[in-house]
XYZ file of C-alpha atoms in Angstrom:
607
model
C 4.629 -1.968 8.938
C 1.561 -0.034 7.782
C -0.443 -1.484 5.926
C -3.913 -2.062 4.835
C -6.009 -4.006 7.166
C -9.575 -4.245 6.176
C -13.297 -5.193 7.472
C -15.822 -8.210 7.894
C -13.022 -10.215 6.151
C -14.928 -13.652 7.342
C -17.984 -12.443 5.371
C -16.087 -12.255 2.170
C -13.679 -15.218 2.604
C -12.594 -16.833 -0.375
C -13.231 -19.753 1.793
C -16.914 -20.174 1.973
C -16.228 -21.236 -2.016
C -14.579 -24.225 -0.510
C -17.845 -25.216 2.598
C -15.843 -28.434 2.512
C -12.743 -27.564 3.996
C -14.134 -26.293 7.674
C -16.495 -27.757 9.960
C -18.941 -25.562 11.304
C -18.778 -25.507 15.024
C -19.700 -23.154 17.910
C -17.722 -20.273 19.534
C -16.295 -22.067 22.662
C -15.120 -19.862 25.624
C -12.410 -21.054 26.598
C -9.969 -20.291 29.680
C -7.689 -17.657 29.151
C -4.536 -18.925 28.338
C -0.830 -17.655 29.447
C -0.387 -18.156 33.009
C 1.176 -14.760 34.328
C 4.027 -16.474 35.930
C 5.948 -18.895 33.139
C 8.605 -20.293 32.714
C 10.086 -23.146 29.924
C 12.971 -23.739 31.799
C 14.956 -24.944 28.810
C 17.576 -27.268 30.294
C 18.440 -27.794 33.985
C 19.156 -26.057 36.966
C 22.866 -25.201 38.376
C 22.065 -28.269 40.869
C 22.381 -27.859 44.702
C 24.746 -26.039 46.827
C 25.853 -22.282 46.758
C 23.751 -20.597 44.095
C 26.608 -18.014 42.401
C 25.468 -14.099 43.089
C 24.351 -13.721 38.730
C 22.723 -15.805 36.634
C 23.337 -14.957 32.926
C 18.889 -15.125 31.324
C 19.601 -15.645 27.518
C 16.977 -13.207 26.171
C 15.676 -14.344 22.935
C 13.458 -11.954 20.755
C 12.196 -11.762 17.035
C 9.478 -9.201 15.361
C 6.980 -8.577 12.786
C 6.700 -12.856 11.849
C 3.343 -11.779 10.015
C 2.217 -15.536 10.013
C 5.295 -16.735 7.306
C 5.378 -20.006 8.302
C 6.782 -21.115 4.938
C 10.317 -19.205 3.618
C 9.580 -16.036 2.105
C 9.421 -16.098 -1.474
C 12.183 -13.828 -3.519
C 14.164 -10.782 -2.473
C 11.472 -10.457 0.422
C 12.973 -13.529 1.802
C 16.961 -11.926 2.368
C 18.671 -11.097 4.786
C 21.464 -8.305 3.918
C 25.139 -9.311 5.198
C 27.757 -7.003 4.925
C 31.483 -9.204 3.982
C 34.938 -8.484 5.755
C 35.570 -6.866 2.069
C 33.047 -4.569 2.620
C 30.631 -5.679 -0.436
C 27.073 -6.913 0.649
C 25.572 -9.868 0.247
C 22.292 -11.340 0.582
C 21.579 -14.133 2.319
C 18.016 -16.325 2.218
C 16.102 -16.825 5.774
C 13.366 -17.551 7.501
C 10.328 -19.995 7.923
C 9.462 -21.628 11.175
C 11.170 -25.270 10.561
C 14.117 -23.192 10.364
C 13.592 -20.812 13.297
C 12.997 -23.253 15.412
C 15.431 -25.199 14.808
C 17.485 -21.941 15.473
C 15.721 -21.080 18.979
C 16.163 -24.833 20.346
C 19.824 -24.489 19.228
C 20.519 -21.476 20.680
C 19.010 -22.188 23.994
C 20.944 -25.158 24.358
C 23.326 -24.911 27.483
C 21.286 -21.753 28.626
C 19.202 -22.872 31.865
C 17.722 -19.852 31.964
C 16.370 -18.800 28.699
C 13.325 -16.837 27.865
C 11.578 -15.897 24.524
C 9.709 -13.070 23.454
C 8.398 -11.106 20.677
C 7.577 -7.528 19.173
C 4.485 -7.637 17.897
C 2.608 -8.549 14.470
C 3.395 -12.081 14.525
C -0.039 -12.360 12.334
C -1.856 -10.504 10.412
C -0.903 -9.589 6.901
C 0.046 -13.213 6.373
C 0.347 -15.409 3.152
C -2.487 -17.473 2.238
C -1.076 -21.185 4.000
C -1.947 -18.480 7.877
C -4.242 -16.015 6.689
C -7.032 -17.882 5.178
C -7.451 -19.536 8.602
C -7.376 -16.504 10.471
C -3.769 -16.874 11.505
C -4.572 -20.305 13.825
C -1.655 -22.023 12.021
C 0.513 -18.951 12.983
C -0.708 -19.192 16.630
C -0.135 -23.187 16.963
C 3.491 -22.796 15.723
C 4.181 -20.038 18.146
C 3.211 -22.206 20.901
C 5.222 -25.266 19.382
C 8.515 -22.474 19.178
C 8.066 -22.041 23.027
C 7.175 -18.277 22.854
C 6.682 -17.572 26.382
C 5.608 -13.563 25.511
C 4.584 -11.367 23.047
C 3.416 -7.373 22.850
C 0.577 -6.834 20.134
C 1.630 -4.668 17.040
C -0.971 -2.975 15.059
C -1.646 -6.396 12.369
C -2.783 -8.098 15.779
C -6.002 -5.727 15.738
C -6.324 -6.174 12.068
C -10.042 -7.951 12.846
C -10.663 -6.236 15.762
C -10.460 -7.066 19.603
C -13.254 -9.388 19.632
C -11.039 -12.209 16.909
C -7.648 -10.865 19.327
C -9.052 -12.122 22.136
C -9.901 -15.350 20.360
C -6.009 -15.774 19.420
C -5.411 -15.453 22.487
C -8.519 -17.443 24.598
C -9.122 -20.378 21.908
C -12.581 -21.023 20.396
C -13.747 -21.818 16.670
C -14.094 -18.700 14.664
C -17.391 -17.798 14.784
C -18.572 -17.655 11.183
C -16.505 -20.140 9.823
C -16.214 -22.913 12.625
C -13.829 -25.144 13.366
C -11.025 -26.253 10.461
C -10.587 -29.790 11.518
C -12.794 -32.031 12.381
C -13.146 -32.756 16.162
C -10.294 -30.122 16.817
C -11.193 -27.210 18.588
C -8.593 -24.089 18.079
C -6.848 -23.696 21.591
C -5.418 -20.412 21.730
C -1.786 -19.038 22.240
C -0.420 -20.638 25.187
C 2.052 -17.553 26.178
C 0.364 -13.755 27.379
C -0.651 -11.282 24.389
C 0.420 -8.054 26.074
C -1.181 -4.288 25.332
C -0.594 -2.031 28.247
C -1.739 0.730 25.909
C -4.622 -0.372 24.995
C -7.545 -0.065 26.910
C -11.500 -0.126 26.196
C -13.104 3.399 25.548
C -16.082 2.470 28.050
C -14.730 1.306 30.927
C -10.622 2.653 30.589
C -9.797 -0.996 31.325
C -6.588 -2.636 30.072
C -7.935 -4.817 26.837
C -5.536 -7.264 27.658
C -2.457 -7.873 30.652
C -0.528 -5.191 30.677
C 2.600 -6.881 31.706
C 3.628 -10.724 32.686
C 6.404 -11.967 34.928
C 8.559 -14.598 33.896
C 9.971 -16.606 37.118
C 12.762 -19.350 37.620
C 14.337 -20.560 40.597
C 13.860 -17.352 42.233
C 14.913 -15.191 39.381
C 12.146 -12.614 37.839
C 11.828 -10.995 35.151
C 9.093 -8.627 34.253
C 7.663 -7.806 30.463
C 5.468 -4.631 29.746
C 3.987 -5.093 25.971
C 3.015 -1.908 24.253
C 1.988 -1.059 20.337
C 2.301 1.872 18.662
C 0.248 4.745 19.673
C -0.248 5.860 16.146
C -2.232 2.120 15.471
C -5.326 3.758 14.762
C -4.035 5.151 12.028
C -2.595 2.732 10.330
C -5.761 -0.076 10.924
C -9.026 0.373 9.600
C -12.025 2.265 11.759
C -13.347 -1.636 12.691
C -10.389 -2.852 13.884
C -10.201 0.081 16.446
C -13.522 0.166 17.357
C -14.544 0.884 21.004
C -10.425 0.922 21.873
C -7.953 3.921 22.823
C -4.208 3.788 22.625
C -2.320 5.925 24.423
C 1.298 7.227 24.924
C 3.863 4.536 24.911
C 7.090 6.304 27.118
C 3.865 7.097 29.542
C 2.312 3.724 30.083
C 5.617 1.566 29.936
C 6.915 4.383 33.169
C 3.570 3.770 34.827
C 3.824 -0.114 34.732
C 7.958 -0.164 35.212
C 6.856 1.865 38.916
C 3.818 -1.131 39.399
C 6.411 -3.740 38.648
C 9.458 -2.437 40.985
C 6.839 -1.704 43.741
C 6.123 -5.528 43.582
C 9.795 -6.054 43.547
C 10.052 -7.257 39.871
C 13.395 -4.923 39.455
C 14.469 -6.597 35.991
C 12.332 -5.321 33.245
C 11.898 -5.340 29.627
C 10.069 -3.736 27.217
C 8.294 -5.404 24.160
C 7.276 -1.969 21.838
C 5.570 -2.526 18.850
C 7.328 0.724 17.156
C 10.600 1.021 15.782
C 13.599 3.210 14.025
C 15.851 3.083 10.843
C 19.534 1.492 11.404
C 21.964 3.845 8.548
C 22.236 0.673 7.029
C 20.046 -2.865 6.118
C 22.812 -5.140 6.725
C 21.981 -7.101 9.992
C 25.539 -6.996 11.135
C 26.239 -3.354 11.006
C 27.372 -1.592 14.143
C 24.581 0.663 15.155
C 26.866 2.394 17.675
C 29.597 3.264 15.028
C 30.397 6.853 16.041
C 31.141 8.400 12.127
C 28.437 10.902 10.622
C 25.464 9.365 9.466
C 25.718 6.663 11.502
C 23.320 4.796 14.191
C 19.581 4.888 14.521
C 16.424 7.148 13.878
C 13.258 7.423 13.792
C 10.111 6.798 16.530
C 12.152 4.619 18.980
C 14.796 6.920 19.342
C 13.350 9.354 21.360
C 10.837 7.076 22.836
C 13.593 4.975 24.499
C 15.018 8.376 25.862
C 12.203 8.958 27.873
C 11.665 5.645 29.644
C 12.556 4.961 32.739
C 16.258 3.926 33.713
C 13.638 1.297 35.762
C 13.627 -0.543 32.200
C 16.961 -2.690 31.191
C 16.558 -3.610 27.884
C 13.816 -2.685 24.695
C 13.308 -5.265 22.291
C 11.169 -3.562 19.106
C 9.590 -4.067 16.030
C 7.224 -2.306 13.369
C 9.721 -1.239 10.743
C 11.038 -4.642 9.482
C 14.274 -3.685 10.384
C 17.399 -5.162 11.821
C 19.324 -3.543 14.395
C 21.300 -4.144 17.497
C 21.549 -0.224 18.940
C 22.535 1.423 22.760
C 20.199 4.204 23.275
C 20.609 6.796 26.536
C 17.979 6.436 29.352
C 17.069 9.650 31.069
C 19.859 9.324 33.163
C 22.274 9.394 30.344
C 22.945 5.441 30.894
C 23.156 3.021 27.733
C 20.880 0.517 27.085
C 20.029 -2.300 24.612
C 17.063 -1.884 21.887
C 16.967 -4.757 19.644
C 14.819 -5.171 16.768
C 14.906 -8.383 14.432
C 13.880 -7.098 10.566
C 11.014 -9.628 9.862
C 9.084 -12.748 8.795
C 11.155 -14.823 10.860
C 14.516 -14.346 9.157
C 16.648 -13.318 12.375
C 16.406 -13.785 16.296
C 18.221 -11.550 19.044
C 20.115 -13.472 21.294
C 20.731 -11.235 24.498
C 22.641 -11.952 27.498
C 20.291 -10.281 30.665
C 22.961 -10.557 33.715
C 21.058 -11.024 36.496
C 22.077 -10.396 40.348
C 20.145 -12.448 43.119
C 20.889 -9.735 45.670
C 19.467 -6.933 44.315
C 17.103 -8.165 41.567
C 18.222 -5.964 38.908
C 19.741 -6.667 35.561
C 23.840 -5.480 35.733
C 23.360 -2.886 32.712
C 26.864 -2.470 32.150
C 26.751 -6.664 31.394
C 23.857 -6.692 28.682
C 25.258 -8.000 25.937
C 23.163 -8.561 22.119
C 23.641 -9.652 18.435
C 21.377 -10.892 16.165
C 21.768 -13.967 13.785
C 20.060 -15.031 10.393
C 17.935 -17.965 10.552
C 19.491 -20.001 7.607
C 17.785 -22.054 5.467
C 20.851 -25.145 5.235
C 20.323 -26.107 8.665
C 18.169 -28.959 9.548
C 14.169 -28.219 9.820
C 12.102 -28.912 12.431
C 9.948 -31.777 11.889
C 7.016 -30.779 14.202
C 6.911 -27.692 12.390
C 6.966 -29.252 8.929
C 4.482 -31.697 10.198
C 2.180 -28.575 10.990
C 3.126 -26.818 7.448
C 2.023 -29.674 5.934
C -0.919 -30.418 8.064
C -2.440 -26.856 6.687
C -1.771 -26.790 3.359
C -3.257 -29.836 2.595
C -6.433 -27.856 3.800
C -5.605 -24.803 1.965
C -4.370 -26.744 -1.570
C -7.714 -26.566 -3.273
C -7.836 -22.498 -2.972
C -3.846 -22.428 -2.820
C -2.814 -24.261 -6.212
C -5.570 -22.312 -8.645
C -3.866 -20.562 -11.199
C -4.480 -16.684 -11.749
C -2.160 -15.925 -14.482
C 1.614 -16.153 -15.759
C 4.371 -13.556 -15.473
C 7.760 -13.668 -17.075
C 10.021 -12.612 -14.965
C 10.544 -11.774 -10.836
C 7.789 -8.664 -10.353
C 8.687 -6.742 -7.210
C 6.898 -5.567 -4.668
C 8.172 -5.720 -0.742
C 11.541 -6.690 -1.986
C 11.991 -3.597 -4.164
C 13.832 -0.296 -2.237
C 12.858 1.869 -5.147
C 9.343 4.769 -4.584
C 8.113 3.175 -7.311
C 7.765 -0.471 -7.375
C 7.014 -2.570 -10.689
C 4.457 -4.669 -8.511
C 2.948 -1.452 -7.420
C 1.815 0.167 -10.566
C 0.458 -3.585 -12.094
C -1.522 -3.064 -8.720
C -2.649 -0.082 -9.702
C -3.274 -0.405 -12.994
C -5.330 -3.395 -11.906
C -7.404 -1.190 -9.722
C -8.018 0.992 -12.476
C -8.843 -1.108 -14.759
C -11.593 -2.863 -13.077
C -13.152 0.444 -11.682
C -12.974 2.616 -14.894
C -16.224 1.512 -16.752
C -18.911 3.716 -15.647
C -21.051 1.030 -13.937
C -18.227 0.161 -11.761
C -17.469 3.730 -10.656
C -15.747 5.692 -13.657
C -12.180 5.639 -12.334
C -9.820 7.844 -13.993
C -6.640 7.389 -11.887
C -5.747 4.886 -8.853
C -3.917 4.781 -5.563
C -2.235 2.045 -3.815
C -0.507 2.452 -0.273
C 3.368 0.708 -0.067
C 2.817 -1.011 3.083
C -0.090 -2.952 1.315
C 2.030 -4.570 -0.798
C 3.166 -7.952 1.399
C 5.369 -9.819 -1.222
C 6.954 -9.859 -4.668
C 5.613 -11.909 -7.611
C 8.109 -14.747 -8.063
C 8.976 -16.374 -11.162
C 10.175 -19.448 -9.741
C 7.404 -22.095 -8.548
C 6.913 -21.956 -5.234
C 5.065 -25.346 -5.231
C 4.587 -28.056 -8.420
C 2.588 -25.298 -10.318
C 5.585 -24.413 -12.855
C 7.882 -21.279 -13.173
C 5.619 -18.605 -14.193
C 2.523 -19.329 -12.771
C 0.881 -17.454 -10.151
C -1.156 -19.254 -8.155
C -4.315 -18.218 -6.091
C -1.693 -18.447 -2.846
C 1.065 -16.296 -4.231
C -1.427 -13.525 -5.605
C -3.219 -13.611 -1.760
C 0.326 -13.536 -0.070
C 0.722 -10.480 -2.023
C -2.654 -8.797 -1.383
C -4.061 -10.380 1.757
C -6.143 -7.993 3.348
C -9.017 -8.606 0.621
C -9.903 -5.174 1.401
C -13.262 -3.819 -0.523
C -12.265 -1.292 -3.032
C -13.675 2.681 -3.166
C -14.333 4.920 -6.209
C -14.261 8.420 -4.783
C -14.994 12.064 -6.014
C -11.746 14.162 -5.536
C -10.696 17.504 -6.519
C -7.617 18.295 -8.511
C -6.229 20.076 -5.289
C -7.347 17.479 -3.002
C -5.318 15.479 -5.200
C -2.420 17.558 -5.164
C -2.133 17.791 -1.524
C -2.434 14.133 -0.957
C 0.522 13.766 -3.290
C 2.221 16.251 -0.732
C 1.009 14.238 2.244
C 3.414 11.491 0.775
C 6.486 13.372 1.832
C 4.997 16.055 5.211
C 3.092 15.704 7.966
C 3.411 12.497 9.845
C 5.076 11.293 6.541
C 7.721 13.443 6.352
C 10.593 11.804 8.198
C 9.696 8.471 6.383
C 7.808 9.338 3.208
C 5.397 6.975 2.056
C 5.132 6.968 -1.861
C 1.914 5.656 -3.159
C 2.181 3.281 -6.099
C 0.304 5.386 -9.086
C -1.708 4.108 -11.863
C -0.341 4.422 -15.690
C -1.646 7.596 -17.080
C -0.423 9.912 -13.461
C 3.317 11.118 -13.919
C 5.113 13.993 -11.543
C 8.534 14.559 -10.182
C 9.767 13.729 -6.544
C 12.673 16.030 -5.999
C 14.190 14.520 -2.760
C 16.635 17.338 -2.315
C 13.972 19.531 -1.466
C 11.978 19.295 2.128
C 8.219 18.540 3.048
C 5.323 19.405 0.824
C 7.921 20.945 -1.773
C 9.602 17.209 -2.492
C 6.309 16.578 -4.711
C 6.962 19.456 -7.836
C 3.064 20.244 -8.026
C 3.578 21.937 -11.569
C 5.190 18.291 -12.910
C 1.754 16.340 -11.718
C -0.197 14.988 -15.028
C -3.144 12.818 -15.482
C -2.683 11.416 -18.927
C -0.288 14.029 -20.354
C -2.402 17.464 -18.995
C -1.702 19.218 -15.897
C -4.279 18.452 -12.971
C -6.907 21.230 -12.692
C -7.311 22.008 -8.737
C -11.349 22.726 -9.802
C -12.073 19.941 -11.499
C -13.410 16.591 -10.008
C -11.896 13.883 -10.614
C -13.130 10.039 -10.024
C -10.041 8.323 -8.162
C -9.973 4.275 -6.981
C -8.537 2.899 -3.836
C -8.622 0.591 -1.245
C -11.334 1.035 1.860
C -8.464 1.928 4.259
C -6.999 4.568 2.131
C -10.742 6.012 1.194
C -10.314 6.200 5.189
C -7.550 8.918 5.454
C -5.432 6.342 6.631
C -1.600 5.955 6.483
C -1.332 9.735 7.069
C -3.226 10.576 3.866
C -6.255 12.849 5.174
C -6.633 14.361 1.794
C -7.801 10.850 0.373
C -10.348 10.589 3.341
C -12.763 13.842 2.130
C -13.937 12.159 -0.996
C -17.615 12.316 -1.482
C -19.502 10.409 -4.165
C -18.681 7.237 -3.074
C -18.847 3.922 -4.675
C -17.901 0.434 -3.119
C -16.403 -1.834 -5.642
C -14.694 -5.727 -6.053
C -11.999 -6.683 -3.255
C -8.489 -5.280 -4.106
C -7.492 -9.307 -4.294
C -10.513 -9.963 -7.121
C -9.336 -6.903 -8.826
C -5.492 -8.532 -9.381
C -6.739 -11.871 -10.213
C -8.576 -10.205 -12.614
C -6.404 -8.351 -14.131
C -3.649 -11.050 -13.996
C -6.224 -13.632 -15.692
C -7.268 -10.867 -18.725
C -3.365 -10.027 -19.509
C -1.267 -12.564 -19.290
C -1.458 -16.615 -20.800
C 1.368 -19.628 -20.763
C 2.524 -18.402 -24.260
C 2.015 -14.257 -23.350
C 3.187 -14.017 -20.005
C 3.184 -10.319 -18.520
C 6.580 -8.609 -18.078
C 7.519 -6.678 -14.974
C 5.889 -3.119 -15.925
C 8.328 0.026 -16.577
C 8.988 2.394 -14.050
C 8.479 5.601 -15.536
C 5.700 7.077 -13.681
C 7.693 9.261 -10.941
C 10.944 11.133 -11.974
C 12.631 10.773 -8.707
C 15.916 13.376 -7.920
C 18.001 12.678 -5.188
């Protein structure tokens, strides 16, 4: 989901405090890694004799794992289930000693089983991933057996340069190695981006598509990410790279791929739609009003090429199951998995030897929670444990107390309690006139990661928030701007919540105390923000006056769809968003004074 990626995030790394934990060591080059023709071949063979004419290929496919290798924390961590009786409840998933254990089951009795992914399985990622640059994420993914992935926008979160080392191997080059006398290897399966290519020399970044063979069955995978990603990743993580039209370059590779006589084909599309309801069991394909999918994939599956048999996709964290019409009016399968590991797709590809192709009519998909009472995986524990022993000393330091659940991700609502304590944290720290005279402060919703839990996530004690849940939260450690606005500028980016390339899924910025106004979401566009309602501390915003406003680097951007934010002049570069919350966490809250989940009473919303 969008979010806010940020720049040089090695040269501010919480973890040069800790020299001790890395070993310095050189950039290796390393071979590229992925073979273009794979194949796990999870159990055996049919044996000798008559082969039959199919061959069902057990399709396996999650999104958006964002490096949560450990079960996410609170409401973010549930999956929704709707009951025979019609009420829904909410079940906890996730966490890779539970998916895998789910994958290995599932492939069981399936010779022919291949697993991919929709992009953004790093970046964005708690503390136990991120503050290794997502390595740990990358060695689990290998130990899972992915055999594929597309990149989503989080992959190009620290540009192409630290992609290409997920995917090649080599020590990160400021910080070294992490172990000693263990060199970082690289994802053994293919990072695809067909859509991606470099500005100078119009080459594909990375392979456009891979080809998954066994025992004469093939099975081609074109990887795109959104063509929007520039907009939704900071200027550095673009840099020198152009992404182009996703229906476009999936048709031009799907024609590559069936002139080579690859005639079964999937697509893995970082981009994604909105089911008409969370629950992961809901039938997308219910026929009453209101019902099935919308958004981006919609008409993007529409245009691409009957060539293409099934679309597994990602991006919006949501869980779905859905037939779309080709251009030739034909149904097919697009699959997404909601996120941080807390489903898998299981689909059924049949496959016929004589002509190559997938039997459309046969495809056959549901997706299934990854529950936490099954047994873990003990490699993947092994490797949890492995890296947090490295990360405890940064992990376990206390930042401040709360007394109750404060939500962030998990909350539904346009204004989220977790949202305004970021913002008030922002302004806070930015309002004294040294530090850049703030008088109001904007956070974006998709750079919120997690909630605030109350229960201890480790042996810190309910209540505490630890260095690792505060970073989970806020991981981008993006470097904070104090900008001149005016009062219309600030009006209009208000509007640019609910219009524009906002409009069909609004994207309410968490406000700072001291801003009120009224969303009226009976109303369309612009008009959904009442600009008469909008007050900065009880008088109505003057569209001549300048104001001083705080937010994070990628916002001061433009980005997100907010080009309003991106004219501000007069700029100032403050503390990382992450130093600001710790801050503000440490100065209002103590064991015996924890701080309460904030009101939300800054934006009158009517539906």
């Amino acid at each position: 989901m969008s979010a806010t990626p940020q720049k040089n995030r090695a040269s501010r790394r919480v973890l040069a405090a800790a020299a001790g934990l890395a070993t310095v060591g050189a950039l290796v080059a390393a071979m590229p890694a992925g073979a273009h023709d794979r194949g796990h071949g999870h159990g055996g063979g049919h044996g000798h004799g008559h082969k039959p004419r199919t061959v069902d290929v057990q399709l396996l496919s999650f999104n958006d794992l964002h490096g949560n290798l450990e079960p996410p924390a609170g409401s973010a961590g549930n999956v929704s289930e709707t009951q025979p009786d019609g009420t829904v409840k909410a079940i906890p998933a996730g966490g890779v000693e539970y998916l895998a254990t789910s994958l290995r089951t599932a492939r069981k009795g399936n010779p022919y089983s291949v697993t991919a992914a929709g992009g953004d399985m790093v970046g964005a990622s708690p503390l136990l991933s991120g503050l290794f640059h997502d390595e740990p994420t990358i060695e689990a993914l290998n130990g899972l057996d992915l055999d594929v992935t597309a990149v989503g926008n989080h992959e190009f979160d620290e540009g192409a340069t630290e992609l290409a080392r997920l995917q090649n191997g080599g020590c990160h080059p400021v910080e070294g190695c992490y172990e000693k006398g263990k060199k970082f290897k690289g994802a053994d399966f293919p990072y695809l981006a067909a859509n991606v290519t470099k500005e100078k020399t119009g080459k594909p970044l990375l392979k456009p598509y891979t080809v998954w063979k066994k025992n004469g069955v093939k099975i081609g995978f074109i990887g795109v990410t959104l063509e929007g990603t520039p907009d939704i990743v900071t200027a550095n993580g673009v840099k020198g790279l152009k992404f182009h039209d996703e229906v476009e370059t999936i048709n031009k590779y799907a024609r590559e791929l069936d002139r080579k006589g690859v005639k079964s084909i999937v697509a893995l599309i970082h981009e994604g739609g909105a089911p008409a309801s969370t629950s992961y069991n809901y039938d997308c394909d219910s026929p009453g009003a209101g019902d099935g999918i919308s958004g981006p994939i919609v008409d993007i599956a529409k245009g691409i090429t009957p060539k293409v048999d099934a679309l597994v996709t990602g991006h919006t964290h949501q869980a779905y199951v859905c037939t779309v019409p080709d251009p030739s009016g034909k149904s097919r399968m697009v699959t997404s998995a909601s996120s941080f590991g807390k489903l898998y797709t299981d689909t059924t590809l049949t496959y016929d030897r004589r002509t190559n192709d997938i039997v459309r009519t046969s495809v056959k998909s549901a997706n299934h929670i990854v529950t936490r009472d099954q047994p873990k995986a003990p490699d993947m524990t092994r490797l949890i444990d492995r890296w947090n022993k490295l990360a405890a000393p940064i992990a376990n330091k206390p930042q401040g107390w709360i007394s109750a659940d404060i939500n962030g991700r998990g909350s539904t609502a346009p204004e989220k309690p977790l949202g305004n304590v970021i913002a008030d944290a922002q302004l806070e720290g930015l309002a004294p006139a040294d530090k850049g005279g703030a008088e109001v402060a904007f956070m974006n919703p998709g750079g919120i990661r997690a909630d605030l839990v109350h229960k201890a996530s480790g042996s810190e004690g309910d209540g505490v928030v630890t260095y690792g849940e505060a970073f989970t939260v806020q991981p981008f450690t993006n470097m904070m701007n104090v900008v001149d606005l005016t009062g219309a500028q600030l009006v209009t980016a208000l509007q640019q919540q609910v219009s524009g390339p906002n409009e069909a899924s609004p994207k309410i910025l968490q406000v700072s105390k001291g801003l009120t106004y009224t969303l009226d979401l009976t109303k369309s566009g612009a008009d959904r923000v009442v600009a008469g309602t909008i007050k900065l501390n009880g008088e109505a915003i003057d569209p001549a006056r300048t104001y001083r406003v705080a937010m994070n680097e990628f916002l001061a951007g433009g980005g997100d769809g907010f080009p309003a934010l991106g004219q501000g002049t007069n700029k100032l570069v403050g503390a990382s968003d992450l130093d600001l919350f710790n801050a503000y966490l440490a100065a209002h809250s103590t064991a015996t004074a924890p701080l309460a989940p904030p009101a939300t009473d800054r934006i009158t919303v009517i539906q």
